JSON list of C-alpha atoms in Angstrom, two decimals:
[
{"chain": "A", "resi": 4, "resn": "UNK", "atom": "CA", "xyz": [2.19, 13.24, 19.62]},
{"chain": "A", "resi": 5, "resn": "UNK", "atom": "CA", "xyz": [1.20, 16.73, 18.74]},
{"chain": "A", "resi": 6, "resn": "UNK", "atom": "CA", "xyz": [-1.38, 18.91, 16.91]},
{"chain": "A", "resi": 7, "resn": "UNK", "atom": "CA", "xyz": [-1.32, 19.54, 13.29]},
{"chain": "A", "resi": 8, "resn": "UNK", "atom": "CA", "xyz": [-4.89, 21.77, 12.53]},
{"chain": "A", "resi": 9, "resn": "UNK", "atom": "CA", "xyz": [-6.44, 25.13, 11.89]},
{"chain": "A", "resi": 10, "resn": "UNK", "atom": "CA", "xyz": [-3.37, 26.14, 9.41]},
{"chain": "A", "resi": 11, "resn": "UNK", "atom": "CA", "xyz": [-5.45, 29.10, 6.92]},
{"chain": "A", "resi": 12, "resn": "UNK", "atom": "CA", "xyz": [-6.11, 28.16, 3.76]},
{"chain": "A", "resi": 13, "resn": "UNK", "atom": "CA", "xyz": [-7.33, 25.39, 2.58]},
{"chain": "A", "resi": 14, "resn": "UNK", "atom": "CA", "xyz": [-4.79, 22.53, 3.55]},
{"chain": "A", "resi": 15, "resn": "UNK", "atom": "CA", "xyz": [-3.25, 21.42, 7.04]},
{"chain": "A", "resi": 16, "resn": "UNK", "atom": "CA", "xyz": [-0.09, 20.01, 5.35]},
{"chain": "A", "resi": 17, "resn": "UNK", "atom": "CA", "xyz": [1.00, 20.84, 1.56]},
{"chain": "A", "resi": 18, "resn": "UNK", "atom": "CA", "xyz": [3.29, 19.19, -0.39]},
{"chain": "A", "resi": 19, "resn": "UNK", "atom": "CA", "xyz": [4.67, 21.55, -3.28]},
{"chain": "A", "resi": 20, "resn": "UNK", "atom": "CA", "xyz": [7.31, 20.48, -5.31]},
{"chain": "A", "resi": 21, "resn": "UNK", "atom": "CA", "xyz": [8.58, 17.40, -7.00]},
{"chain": "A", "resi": 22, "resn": "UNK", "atom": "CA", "xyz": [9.73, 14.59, -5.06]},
{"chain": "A", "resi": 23, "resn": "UNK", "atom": "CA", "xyz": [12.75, 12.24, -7.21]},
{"chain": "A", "resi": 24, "resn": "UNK", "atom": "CA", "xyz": [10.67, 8.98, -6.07]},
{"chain": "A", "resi": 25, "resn": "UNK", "atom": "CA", "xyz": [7.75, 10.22, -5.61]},
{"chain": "A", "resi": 26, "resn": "UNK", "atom": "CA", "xyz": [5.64, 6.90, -5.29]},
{"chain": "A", "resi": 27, "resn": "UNK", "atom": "CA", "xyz": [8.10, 5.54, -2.63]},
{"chain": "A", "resi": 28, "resn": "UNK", "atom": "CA", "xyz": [8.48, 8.49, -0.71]},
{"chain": "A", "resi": 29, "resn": "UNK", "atom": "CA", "xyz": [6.53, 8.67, 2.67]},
{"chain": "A", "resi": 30, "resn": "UNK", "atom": "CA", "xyz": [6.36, 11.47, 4.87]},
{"chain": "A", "resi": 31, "resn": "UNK", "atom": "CA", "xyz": [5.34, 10.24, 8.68]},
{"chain": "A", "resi": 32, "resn": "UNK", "atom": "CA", "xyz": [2.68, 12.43, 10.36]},
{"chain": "A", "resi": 33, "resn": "UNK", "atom": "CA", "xyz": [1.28, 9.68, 12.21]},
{"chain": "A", "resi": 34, "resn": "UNK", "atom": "CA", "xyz": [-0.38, 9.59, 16.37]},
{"chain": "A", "resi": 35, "resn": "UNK", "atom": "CA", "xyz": [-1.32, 13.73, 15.52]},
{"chain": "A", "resi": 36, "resn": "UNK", "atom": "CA", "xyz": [-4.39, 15.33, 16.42]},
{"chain": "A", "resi": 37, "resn": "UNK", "atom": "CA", "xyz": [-6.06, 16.80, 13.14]},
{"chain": "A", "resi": 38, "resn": "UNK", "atom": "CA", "xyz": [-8.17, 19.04, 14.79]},
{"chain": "A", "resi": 39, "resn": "UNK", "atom": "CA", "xyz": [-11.07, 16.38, 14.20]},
{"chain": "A", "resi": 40, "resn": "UNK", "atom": "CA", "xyz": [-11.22, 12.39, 13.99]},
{"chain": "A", "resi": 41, "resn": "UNK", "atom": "CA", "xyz": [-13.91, 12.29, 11.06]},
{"chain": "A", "resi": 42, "resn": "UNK", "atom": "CA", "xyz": [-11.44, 10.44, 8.53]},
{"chain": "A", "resi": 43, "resn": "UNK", "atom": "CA", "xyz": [-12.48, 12.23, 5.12]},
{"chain": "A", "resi": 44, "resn": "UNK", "atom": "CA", "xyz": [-12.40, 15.85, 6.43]},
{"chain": "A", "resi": 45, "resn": "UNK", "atom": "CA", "xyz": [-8.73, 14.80, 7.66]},
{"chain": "A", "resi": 46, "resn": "UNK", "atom": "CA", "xyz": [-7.66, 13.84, 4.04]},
{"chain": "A", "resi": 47, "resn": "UNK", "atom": "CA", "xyz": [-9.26, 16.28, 2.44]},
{"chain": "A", "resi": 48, "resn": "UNK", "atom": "CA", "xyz": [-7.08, 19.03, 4.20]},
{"chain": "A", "resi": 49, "resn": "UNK", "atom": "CA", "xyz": [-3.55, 17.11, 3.31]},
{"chain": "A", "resi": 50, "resn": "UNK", "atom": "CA", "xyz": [-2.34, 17.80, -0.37]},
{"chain": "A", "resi": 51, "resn": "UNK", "atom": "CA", "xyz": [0.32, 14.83, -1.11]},
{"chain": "A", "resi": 52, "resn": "UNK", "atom": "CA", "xyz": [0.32, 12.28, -3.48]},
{"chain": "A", "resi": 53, "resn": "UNK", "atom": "CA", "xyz": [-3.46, 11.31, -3.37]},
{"chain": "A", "resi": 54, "resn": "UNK", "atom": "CA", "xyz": [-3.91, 15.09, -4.72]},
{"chain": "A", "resi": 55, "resn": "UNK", "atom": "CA", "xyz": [-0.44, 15.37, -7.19]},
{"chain": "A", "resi": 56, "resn": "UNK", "atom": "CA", "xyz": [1.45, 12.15, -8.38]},
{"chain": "A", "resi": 57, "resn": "UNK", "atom": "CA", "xyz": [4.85, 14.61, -8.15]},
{"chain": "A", "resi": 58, "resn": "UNK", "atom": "CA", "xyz": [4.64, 14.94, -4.59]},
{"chain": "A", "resi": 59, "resn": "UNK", "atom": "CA", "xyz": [5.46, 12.26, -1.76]},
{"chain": "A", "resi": 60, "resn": "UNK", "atom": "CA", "xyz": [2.24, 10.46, 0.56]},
{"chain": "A", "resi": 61, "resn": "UNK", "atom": "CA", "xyz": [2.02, 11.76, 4.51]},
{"chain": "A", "resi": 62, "resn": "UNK", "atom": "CA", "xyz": [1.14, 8.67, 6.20]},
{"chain": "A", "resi": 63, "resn": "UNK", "atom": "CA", "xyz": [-1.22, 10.10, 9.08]},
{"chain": "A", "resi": 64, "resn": "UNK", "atom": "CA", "xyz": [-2.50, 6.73, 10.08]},
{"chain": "A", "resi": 65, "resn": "UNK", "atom": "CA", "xyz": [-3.41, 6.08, 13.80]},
{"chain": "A", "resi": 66, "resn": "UNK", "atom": "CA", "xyz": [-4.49, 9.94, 14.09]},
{"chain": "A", "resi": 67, "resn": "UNK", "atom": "CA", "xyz": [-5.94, 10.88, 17.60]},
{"chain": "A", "resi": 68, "resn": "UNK", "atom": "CA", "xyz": [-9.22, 11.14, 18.65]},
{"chain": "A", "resi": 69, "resn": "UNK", "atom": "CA", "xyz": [-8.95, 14.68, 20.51]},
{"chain": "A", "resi": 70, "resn": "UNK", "atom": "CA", "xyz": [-6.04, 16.56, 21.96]},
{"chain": "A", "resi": 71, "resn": "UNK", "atom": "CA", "xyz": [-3.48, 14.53, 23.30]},
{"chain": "A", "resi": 72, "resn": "UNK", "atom": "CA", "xyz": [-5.55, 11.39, 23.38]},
{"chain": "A", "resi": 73, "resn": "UNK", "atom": "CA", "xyz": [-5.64, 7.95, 22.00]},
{"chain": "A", "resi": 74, "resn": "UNK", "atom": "CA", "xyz": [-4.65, 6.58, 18.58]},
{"chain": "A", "resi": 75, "resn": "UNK", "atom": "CA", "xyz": [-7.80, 5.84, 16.26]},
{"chain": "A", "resi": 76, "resn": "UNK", "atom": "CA", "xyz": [-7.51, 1.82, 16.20]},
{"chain": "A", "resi": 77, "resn": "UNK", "atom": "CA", "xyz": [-6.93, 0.41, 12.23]},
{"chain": "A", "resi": 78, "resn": "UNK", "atom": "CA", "xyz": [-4.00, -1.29, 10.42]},
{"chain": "A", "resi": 79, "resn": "UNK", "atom": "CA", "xyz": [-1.91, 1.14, 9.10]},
{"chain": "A", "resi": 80, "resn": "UNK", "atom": "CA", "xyz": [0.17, -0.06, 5.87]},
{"chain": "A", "resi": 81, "resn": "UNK", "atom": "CA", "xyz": [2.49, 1.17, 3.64]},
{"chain": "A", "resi": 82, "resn": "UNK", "atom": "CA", "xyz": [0.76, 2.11, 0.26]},
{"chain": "A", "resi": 83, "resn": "UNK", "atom": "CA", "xyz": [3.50, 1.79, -1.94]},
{"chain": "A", "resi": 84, "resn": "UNK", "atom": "CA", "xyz": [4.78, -1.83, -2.51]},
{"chain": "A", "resi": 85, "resn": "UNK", "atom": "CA", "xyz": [8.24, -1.73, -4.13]},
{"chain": "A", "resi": 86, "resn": "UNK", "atom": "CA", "xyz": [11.07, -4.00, -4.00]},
{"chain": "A", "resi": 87, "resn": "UNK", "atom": "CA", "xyz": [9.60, -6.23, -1.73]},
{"chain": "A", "resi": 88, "resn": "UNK", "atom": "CA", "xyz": [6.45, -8.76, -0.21]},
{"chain": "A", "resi": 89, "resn": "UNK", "atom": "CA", "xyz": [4.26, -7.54, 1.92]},
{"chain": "A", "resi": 90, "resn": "UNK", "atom": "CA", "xyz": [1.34, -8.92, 3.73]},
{"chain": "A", "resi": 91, "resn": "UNK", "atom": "CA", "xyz": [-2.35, -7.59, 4.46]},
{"chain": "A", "resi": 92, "resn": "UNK", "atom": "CA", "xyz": [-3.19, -10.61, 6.87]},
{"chain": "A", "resi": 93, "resn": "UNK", "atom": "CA", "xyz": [-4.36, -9.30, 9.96]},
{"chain": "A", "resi": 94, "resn": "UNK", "atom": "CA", "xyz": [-8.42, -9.42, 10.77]},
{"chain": "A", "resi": 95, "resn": "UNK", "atom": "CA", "xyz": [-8.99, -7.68, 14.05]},
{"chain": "A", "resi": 96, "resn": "UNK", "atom": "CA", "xyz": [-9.11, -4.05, 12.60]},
{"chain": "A", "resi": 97, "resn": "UNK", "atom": "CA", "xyz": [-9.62, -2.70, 9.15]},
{"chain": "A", "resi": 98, "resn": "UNK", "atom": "CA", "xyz": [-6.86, -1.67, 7.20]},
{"chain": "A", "resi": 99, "resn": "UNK", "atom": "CA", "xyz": [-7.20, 2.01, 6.04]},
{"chain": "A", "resi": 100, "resn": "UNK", "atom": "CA", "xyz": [-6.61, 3.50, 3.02]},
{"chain": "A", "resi": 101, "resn": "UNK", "atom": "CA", "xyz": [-5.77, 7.19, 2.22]},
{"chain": "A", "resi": 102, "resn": "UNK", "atom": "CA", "xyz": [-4.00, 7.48, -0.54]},
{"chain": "A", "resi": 103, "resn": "UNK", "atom": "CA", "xyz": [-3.26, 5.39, -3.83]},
{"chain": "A", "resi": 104, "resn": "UNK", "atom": "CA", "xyz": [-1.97, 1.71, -3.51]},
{"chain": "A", "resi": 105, "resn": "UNK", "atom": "CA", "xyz": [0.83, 1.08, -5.82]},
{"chain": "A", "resi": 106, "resn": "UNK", "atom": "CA", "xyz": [2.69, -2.25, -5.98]},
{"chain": "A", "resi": 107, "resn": "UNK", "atom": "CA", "xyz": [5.44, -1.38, -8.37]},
{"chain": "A", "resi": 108, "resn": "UNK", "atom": "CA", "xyz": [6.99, -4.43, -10.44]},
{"chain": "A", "resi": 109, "resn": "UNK", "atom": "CA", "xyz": [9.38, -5.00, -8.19]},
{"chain": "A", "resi": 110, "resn": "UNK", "atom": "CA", "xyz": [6.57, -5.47, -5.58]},
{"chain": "A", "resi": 111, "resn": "UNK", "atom": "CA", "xyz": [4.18, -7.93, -3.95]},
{"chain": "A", "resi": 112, "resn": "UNK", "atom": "CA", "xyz": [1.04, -7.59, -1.95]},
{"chain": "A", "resi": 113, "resn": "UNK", "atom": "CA", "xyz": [-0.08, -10.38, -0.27]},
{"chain": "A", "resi": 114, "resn": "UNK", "atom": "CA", "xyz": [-3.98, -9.93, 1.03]},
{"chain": "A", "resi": 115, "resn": "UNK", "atom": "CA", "xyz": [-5.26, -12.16, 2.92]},
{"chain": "A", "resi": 116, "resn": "UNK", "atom": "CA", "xyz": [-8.34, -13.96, 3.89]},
{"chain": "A", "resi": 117, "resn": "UNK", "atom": "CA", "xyz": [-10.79, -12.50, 6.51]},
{"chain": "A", "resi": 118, "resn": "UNK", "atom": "CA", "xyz": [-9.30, -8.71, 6.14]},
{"chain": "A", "resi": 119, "resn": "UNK", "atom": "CA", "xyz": [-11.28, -5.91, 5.73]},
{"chain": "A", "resi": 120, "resn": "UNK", "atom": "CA", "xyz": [-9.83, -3.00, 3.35]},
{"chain": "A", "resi": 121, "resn": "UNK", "atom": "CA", "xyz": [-11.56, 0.50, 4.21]},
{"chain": "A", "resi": 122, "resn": "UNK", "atom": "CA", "xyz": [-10.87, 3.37, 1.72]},
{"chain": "A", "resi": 123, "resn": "UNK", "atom": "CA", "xyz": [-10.93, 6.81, 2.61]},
{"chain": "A", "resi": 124, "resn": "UNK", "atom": "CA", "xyz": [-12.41, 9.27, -0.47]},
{"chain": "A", "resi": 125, "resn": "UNK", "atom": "CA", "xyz": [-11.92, 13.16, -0.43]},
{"chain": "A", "resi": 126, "resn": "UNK", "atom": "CA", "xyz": [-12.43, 15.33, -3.35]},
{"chain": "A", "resi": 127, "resn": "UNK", "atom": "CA", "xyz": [-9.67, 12.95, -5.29]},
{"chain": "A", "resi": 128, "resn": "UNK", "atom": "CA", "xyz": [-10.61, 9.21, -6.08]},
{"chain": "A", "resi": 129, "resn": "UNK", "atom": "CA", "xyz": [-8.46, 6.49, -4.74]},
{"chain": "A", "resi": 130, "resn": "UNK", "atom": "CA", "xyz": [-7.13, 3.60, -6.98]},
{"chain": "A", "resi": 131, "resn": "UNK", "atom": "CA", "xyz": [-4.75, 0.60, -6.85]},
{"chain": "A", "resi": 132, "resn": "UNK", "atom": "CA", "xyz": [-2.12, 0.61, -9.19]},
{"chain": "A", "resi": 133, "resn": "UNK", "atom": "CA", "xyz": [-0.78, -2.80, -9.68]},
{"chain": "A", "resi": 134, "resn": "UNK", "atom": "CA", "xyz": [2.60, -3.46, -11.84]},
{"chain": "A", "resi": 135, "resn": "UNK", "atom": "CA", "xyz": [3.90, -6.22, -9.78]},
{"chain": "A", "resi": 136, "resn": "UNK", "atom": "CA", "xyz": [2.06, -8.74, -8.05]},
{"chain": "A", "resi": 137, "resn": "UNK", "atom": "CA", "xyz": [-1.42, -8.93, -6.01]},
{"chain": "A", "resi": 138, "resn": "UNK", "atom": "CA", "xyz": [-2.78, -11.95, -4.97]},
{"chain": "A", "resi": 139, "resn": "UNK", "atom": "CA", "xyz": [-5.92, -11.71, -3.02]},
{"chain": "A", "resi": 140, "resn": "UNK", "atom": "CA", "xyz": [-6.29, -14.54, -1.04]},
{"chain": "A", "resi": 141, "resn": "UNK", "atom": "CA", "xyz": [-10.25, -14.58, 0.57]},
{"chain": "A", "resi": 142, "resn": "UNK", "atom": "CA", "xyz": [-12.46, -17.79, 1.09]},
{"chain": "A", "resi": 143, "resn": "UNK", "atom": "CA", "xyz": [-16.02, -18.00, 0.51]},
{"chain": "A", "resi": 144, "resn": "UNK", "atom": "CA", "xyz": [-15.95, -18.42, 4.10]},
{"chain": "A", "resi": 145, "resn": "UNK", "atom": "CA", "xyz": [-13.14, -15.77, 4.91]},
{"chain": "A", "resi": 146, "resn": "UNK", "atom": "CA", "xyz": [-13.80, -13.46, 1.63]},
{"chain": "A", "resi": 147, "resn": "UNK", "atom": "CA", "xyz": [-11.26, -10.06, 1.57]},
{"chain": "A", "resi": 148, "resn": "UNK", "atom": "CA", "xyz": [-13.74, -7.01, 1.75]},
{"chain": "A", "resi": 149, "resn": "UNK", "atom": "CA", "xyz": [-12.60, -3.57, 0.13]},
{"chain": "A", "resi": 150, "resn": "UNK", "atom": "CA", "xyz": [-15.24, -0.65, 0.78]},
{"chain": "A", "resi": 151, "resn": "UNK", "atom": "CA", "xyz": [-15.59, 2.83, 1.61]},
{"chain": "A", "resi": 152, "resn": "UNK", "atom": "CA", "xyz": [-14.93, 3.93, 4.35]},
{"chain": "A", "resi": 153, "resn": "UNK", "atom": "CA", "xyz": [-17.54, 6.61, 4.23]},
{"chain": "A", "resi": 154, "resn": "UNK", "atom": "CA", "xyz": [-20.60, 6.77, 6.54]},
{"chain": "A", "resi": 155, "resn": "UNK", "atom": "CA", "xyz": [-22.86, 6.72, 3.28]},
{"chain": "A", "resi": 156, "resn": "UNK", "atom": "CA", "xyz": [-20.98, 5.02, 0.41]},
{"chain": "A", "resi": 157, "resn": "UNK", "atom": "CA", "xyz": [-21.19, 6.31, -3.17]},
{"chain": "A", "resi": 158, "resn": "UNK", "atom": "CA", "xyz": [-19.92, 5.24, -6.18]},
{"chain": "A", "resi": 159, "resn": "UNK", "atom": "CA", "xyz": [-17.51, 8.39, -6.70]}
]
């Protein structure tokens, strides 16, 4: 755990340059204190791939909520699906989203019913980008739920 905040200018962490696999590339930055646990002002001071399709994601998922303290409680996943299956399927947390979902073709995303998909919007609209395969698997009883994770949603 440590502290990644307050850096001048505009952005905590900056990716700058070109990354040769770019949408499979993750950088971990996860269980850090950002100086703040509202989820949008976090994201909107990380440039990655959200912000430049060249660069590689930071996966800051389970960020803390104050200096040295606990992990904020959500499903963390991988947002780039390639060469694999994967599975949404768990229901007792949301899963959160902050950057682009891509399943490439070699890819599949399994979600399943009863999960709750929560997407985190800065300045730069998120998306999912599917090549492979993405079966969504919610009941009328159990339906799949993507929203915004926003205290006031807006169409962006």
């Amino acid at each position: 755990m440590s502290e990644i905040h307050s850096n001048l200018g505009t952005y905590d962490v900056y990716l700058d340059g070109r990354f040769s696999t770019p949408e499979s590339t993750i950088l971990t930055a996860r269980n850090n204190w950002w100086g703040t646990a509202h989820i949008s002002t976090i994201a909107g001071r990380i440039w990655d791939h959200a912000n430049d399709s060249g660069t590689a994601r930071v996966d800051w998922c389970s960020f803390l909520n104050g200096p040295g303290g606990t992990p904020y409680v959500n499903h963390c996943v991988l947002t780039s699906v390639c060469d694999q299956s994967v599975a949404w399927d768990l229901t007792t947390a949301p899963y959160l989203i902050t950057s682009p979902v891509h399943v490439c073709p070699t890819g599949n995303l399994d979600i399943g019913p009863g999960v709750e998909i929560r997407m985190v919007h800065d300045e730069h609209p998120l998306s999912f980008r599917i090549e492979g395969t993405l079966d969504v698997l919610g009941t009328s009883s159990q339906p799949v739920l993507i929203t915004s994770n926003a205290d006031v949603p807006a169409a962006a």
